[in-house]
mmCIF file of C-alpha atoms in Angstrom:
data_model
loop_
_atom_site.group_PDB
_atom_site.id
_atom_site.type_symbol
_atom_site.label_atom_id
_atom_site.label_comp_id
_atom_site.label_asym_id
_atom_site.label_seq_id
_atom_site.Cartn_x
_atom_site.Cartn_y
_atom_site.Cartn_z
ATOM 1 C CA UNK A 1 52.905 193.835 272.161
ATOM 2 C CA UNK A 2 51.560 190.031 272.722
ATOM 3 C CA UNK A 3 52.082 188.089 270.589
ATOM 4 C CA UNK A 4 49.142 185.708 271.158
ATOM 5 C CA UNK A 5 47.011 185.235 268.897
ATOM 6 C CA UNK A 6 43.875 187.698 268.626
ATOM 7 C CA UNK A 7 39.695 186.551 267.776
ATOM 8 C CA UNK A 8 37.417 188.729 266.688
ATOM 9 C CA UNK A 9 33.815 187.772 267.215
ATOM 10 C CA UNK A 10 30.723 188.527 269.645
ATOM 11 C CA UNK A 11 30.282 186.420 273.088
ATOM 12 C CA UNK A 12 28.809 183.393 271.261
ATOM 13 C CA UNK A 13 29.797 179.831 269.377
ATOM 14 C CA UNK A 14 28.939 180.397 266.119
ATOM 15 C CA UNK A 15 32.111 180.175 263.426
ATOM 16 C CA UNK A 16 34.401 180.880 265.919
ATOM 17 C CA UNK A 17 33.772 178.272 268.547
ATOM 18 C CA UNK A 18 35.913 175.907 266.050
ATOM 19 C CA UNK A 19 38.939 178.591 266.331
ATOM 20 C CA UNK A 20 38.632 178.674 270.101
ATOM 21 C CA UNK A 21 38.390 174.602 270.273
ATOM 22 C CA UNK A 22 41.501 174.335 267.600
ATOM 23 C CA UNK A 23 43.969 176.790 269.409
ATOM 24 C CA UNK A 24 43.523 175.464 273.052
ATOM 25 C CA UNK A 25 43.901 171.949 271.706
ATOM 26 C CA UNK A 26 47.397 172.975 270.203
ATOM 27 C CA UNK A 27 48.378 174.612 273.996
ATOM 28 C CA UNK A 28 48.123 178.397 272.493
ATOM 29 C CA UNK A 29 47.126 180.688 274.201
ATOM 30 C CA UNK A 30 44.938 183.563 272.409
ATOM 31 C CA UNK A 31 42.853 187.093 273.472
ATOM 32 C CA UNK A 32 39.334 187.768 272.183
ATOM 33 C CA UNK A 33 38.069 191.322 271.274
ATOM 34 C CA UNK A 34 34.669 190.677 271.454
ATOM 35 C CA UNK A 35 32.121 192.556 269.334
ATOM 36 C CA UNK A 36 29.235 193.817 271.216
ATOM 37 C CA UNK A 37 27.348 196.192 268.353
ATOM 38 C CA UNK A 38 26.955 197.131 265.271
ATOM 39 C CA UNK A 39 29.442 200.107 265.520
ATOM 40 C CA UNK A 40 32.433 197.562 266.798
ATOM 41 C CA UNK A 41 31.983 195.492 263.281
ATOM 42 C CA UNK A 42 31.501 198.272 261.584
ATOM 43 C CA UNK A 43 34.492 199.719 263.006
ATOM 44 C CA UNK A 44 36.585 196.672 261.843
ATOM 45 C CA UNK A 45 34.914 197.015 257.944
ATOM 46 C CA UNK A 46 35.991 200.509 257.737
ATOM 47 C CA UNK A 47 39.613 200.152 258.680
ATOM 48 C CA UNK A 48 40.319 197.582 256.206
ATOM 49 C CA UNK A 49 40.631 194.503 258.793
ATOM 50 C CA UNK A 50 38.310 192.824 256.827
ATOM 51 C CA UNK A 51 38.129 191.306 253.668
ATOM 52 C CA UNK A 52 34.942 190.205 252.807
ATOM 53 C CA UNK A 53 33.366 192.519 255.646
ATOM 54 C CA UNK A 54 32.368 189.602 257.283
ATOM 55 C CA UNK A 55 34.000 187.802 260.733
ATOM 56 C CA UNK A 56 35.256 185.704 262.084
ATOM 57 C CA UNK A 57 38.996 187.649 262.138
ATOM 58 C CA UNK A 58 42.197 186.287 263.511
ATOM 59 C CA UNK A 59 44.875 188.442 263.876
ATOM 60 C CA UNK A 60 48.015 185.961 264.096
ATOM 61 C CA UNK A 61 51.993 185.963 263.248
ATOM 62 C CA UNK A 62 51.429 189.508 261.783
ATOM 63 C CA UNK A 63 47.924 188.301 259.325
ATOM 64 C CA UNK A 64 44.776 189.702 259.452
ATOM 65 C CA UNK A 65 42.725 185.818 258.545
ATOM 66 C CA UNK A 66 38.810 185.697 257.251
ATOM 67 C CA UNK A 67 37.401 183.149 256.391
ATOM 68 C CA UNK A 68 36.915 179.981 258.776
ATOM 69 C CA UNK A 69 38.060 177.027 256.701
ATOM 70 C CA UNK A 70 41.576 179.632 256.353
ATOM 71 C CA UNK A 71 41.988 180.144 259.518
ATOM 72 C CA UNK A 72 41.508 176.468 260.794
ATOM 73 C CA UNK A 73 44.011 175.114 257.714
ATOM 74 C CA UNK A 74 46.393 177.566 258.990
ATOM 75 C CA UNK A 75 46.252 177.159 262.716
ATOM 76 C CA UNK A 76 46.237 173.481 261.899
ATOM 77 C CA UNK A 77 49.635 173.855 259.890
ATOM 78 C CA UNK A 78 51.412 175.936 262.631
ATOM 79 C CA UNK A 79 50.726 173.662 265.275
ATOM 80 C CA UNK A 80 51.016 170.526 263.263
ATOM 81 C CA UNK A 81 47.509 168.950 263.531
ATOM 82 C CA UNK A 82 47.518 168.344 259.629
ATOM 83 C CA UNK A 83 48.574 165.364 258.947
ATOM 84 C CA UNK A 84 52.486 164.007 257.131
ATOM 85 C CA UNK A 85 51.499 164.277 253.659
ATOM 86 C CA UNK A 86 49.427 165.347 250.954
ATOM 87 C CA UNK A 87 47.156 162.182 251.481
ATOM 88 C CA UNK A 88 46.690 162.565 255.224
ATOM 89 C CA UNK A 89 45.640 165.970 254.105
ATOM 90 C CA UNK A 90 43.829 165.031 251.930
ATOM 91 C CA UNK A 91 41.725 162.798 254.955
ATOM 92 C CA UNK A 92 41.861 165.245 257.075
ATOM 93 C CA UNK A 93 40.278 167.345 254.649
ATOM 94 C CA UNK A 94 37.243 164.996 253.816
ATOM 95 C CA UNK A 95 36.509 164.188 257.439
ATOM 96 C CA UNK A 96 36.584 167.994 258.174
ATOM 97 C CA UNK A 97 34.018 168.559 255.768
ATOM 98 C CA UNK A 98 31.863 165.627 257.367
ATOM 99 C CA UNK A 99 31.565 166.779 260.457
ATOM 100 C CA UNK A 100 31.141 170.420 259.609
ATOM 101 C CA UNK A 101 27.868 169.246 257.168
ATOM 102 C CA UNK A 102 26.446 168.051 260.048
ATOM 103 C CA UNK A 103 28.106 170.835 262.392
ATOM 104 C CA UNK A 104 26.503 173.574 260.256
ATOM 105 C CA UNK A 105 22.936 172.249 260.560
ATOM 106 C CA UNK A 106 23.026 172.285 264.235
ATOM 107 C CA UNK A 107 24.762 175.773 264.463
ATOM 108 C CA UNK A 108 21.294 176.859 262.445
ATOM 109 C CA UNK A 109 19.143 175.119 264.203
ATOM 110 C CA UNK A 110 18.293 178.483 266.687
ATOM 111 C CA UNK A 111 17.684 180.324 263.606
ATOM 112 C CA UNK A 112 14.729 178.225 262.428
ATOM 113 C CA UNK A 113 11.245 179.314 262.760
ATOM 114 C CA UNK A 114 9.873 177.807 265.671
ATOM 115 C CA UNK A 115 6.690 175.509 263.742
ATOM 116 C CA UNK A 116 10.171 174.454 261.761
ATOM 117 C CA UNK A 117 12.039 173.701 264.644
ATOM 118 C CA UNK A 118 11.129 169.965 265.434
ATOM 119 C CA UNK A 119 11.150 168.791 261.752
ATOM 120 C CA UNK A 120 14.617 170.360 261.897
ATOM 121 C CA UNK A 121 15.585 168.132 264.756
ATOM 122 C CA UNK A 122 14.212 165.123 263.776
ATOM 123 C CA UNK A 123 16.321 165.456 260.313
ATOM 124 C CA UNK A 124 19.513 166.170 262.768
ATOM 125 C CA UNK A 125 18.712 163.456 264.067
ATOM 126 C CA UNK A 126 18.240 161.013 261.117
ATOM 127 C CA UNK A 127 21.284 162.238 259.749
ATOM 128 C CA UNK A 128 23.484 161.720 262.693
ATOM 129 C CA UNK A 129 22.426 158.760 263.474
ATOM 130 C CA UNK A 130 22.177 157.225 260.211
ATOM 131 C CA UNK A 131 25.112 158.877 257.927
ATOM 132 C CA UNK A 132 27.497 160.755 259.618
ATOM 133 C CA UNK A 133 27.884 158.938 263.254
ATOM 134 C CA UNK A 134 28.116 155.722 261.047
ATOM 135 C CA UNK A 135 31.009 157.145 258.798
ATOM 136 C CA UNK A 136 32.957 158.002 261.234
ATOM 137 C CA UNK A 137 32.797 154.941 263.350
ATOM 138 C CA UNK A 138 33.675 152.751 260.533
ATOM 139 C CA UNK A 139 36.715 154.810 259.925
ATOM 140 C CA UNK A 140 37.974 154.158 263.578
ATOM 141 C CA UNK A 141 36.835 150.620 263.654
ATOM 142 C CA UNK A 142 38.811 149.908 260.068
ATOM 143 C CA UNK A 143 41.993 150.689 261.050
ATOM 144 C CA UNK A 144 41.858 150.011 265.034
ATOM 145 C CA UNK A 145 43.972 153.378 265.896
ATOM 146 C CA UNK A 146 43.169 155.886 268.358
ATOM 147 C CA UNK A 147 42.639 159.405 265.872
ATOM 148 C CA UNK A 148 41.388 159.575 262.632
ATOM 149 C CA UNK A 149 44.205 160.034 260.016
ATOM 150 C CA UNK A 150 47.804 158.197 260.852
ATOM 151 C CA UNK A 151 47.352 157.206 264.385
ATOM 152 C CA UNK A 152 47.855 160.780 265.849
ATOM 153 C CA UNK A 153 45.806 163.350 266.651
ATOM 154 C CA UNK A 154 44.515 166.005 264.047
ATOM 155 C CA UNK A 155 42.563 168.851 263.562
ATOM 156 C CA UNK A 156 40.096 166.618 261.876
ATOM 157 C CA UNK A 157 39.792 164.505 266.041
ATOM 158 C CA UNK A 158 39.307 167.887 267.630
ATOM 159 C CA UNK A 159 36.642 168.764 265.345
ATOM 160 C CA UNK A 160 34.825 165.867 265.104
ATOM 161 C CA UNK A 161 35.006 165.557 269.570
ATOM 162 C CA UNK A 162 33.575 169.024 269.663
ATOM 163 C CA UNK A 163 30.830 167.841 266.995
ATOM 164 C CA UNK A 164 30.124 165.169 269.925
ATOM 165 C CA UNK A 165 29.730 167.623 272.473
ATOM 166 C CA UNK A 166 26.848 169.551 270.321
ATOM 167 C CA UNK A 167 25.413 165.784 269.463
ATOM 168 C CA UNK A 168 25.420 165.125 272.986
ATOM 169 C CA UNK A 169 23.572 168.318 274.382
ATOM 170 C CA UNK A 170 20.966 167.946 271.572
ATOM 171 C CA UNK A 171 20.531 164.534 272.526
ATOM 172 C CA UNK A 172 22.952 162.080 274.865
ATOM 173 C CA UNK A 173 21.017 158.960 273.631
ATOM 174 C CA UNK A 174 22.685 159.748 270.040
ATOM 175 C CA UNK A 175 25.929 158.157 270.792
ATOM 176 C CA UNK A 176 24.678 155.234 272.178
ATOM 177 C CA UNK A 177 25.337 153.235 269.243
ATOM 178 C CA UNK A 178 28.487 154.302 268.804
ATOM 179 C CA UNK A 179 31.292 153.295 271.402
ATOM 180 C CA UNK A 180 34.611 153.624 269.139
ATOM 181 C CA UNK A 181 33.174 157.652 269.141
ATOM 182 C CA UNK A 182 32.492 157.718 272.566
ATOM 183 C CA UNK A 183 36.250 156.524 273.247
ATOM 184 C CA UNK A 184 37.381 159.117 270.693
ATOM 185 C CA UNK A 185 35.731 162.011 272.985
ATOM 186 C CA UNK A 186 36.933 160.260 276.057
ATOM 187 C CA UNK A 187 40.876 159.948 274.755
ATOM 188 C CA UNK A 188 40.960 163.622 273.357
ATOM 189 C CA UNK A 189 38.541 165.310 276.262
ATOM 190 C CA UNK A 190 41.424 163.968 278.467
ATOM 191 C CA UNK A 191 44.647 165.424 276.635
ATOM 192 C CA UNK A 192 45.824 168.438 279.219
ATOM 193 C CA UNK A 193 45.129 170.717 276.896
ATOM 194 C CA UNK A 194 41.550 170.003 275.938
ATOM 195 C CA UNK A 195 40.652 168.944 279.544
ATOM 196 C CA UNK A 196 41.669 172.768 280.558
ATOM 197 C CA UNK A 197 39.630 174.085 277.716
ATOM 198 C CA UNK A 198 36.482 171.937 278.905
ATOM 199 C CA UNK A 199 36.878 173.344 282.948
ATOM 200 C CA UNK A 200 34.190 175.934 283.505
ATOM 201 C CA UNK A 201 35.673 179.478 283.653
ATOM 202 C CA UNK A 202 37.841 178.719 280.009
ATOM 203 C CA UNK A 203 37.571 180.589 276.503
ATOM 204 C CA UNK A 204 35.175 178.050 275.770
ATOM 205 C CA UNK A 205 31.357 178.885 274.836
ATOM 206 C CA UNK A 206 28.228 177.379 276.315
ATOM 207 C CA UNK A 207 24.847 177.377 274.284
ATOM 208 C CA UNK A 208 23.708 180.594 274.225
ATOM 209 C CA UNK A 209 20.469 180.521 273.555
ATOM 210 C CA UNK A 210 17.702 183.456 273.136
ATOM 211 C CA UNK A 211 19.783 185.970 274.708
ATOM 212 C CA UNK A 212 22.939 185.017 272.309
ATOM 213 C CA UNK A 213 20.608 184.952 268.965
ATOM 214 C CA UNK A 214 19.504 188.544 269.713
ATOM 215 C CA UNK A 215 22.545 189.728 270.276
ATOM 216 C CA UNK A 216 23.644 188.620 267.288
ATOM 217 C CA UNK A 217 20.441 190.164 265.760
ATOM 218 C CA UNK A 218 21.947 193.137 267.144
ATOM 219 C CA UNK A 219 25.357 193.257 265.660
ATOM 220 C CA UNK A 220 24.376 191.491 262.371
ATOM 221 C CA UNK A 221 21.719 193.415 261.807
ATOM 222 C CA UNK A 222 19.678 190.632 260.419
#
């Protein structure tokens, strides 16, 4: 029986693209049982896999893990991308929940009615630009180190580079402004690990677009 890790999720981003992004940055390698219809997650909720009925679902070291934020904590822990201490933790923590704020608005942004679609963007936009690409900049620039929290890399840098990507295909003028960023995606696109994970034919996901959404309309149901 492998003993790589297992995802559980259809052929898209969505909550699991942060999984995918976390794992191959730590050098593990994982499967993916992709859910292609309604039966296939229905499947899952009736045999007890899980929880709160909902996905994603990682089976690893014996676990059946719901729940995004639990799953991220704990692949974090194993592979020691959280930090020395309570208070790096503690960082780690806050910046996580920065950049998915802003993460979470552009993962909806498909779902929005289309006569919504460019007052969604130009919010994106504002807020990028004006809150959250700020905050993060100032963090590298007071401290002069190349991650985040305690000069080493943490889940916190792999989230907030993948962030950058999305930024980026929404709108490459974004991080203009922002060259201690821009050296953050360069320094951890380059680590072997990521740079495999970012060659085309990898576990990673590419926008889906229409196709994806109704897909997901499919499975969801919604």
């Amino acid at each position: 029986m492998s003993g790589k890790p297992k995802l559980h999720y259809f052929d898209a981003r969505g909550r699991m693209e942060a999984i995918r992004w976390l794992l191959a940055a730590a050098g593990a390698e994982f499967e993916e049982k992709l859910i292609e219809s309604s039966e296939d997650l229905d499947k899952l909720r009736y045999d007890g896999s899980l929880v709160f009925q909902q996905v994603p679902m990682v089976e690893i070291d014996g676990m059946k893990l719901v729940q995004t934020r639990a799953i991220l904590n704990y692949i974090a822990t194993k592979y020691d991308l959280y930090g020395k201490d309570m208070k790096e933790r503690a960082l780690i923590d806050m910046y996580t929940e920065g950049v998915a704020d802003l993460g979470e608005m552009i993962m909806l942004l498909p779902l929005c009615p289309p006569d919504q679609k460019n007052t969604k963007l130009t919010l994106i936009r504002e807020r990028a630009t004006n809150c959250y690409l700020p905050a993060f900049e100032n963090v590298l620039k007071s401290h002069r180190q190349d991650y985040l929290v305690g000069n080493k890399l943490s889940k916190a840098d792999i989230h907030l580079v993948e962030l950058l990507y999305y930024v980026e295909e929404l709108d490459p003028s974004l991080l203009a402004n922002f060259p201690l960023l821009k050296g953050l995606k360069t320094r951890v696109s380059n680590l072997p690990a990521v740079k495999k994970f970012l060659q085309p034919g990898s576990q990673r996901k590419l926008p889906g677009g229409e196709k994806s959404l109704e897909r997901a309309r499919k499975i969801f149901k919604f």
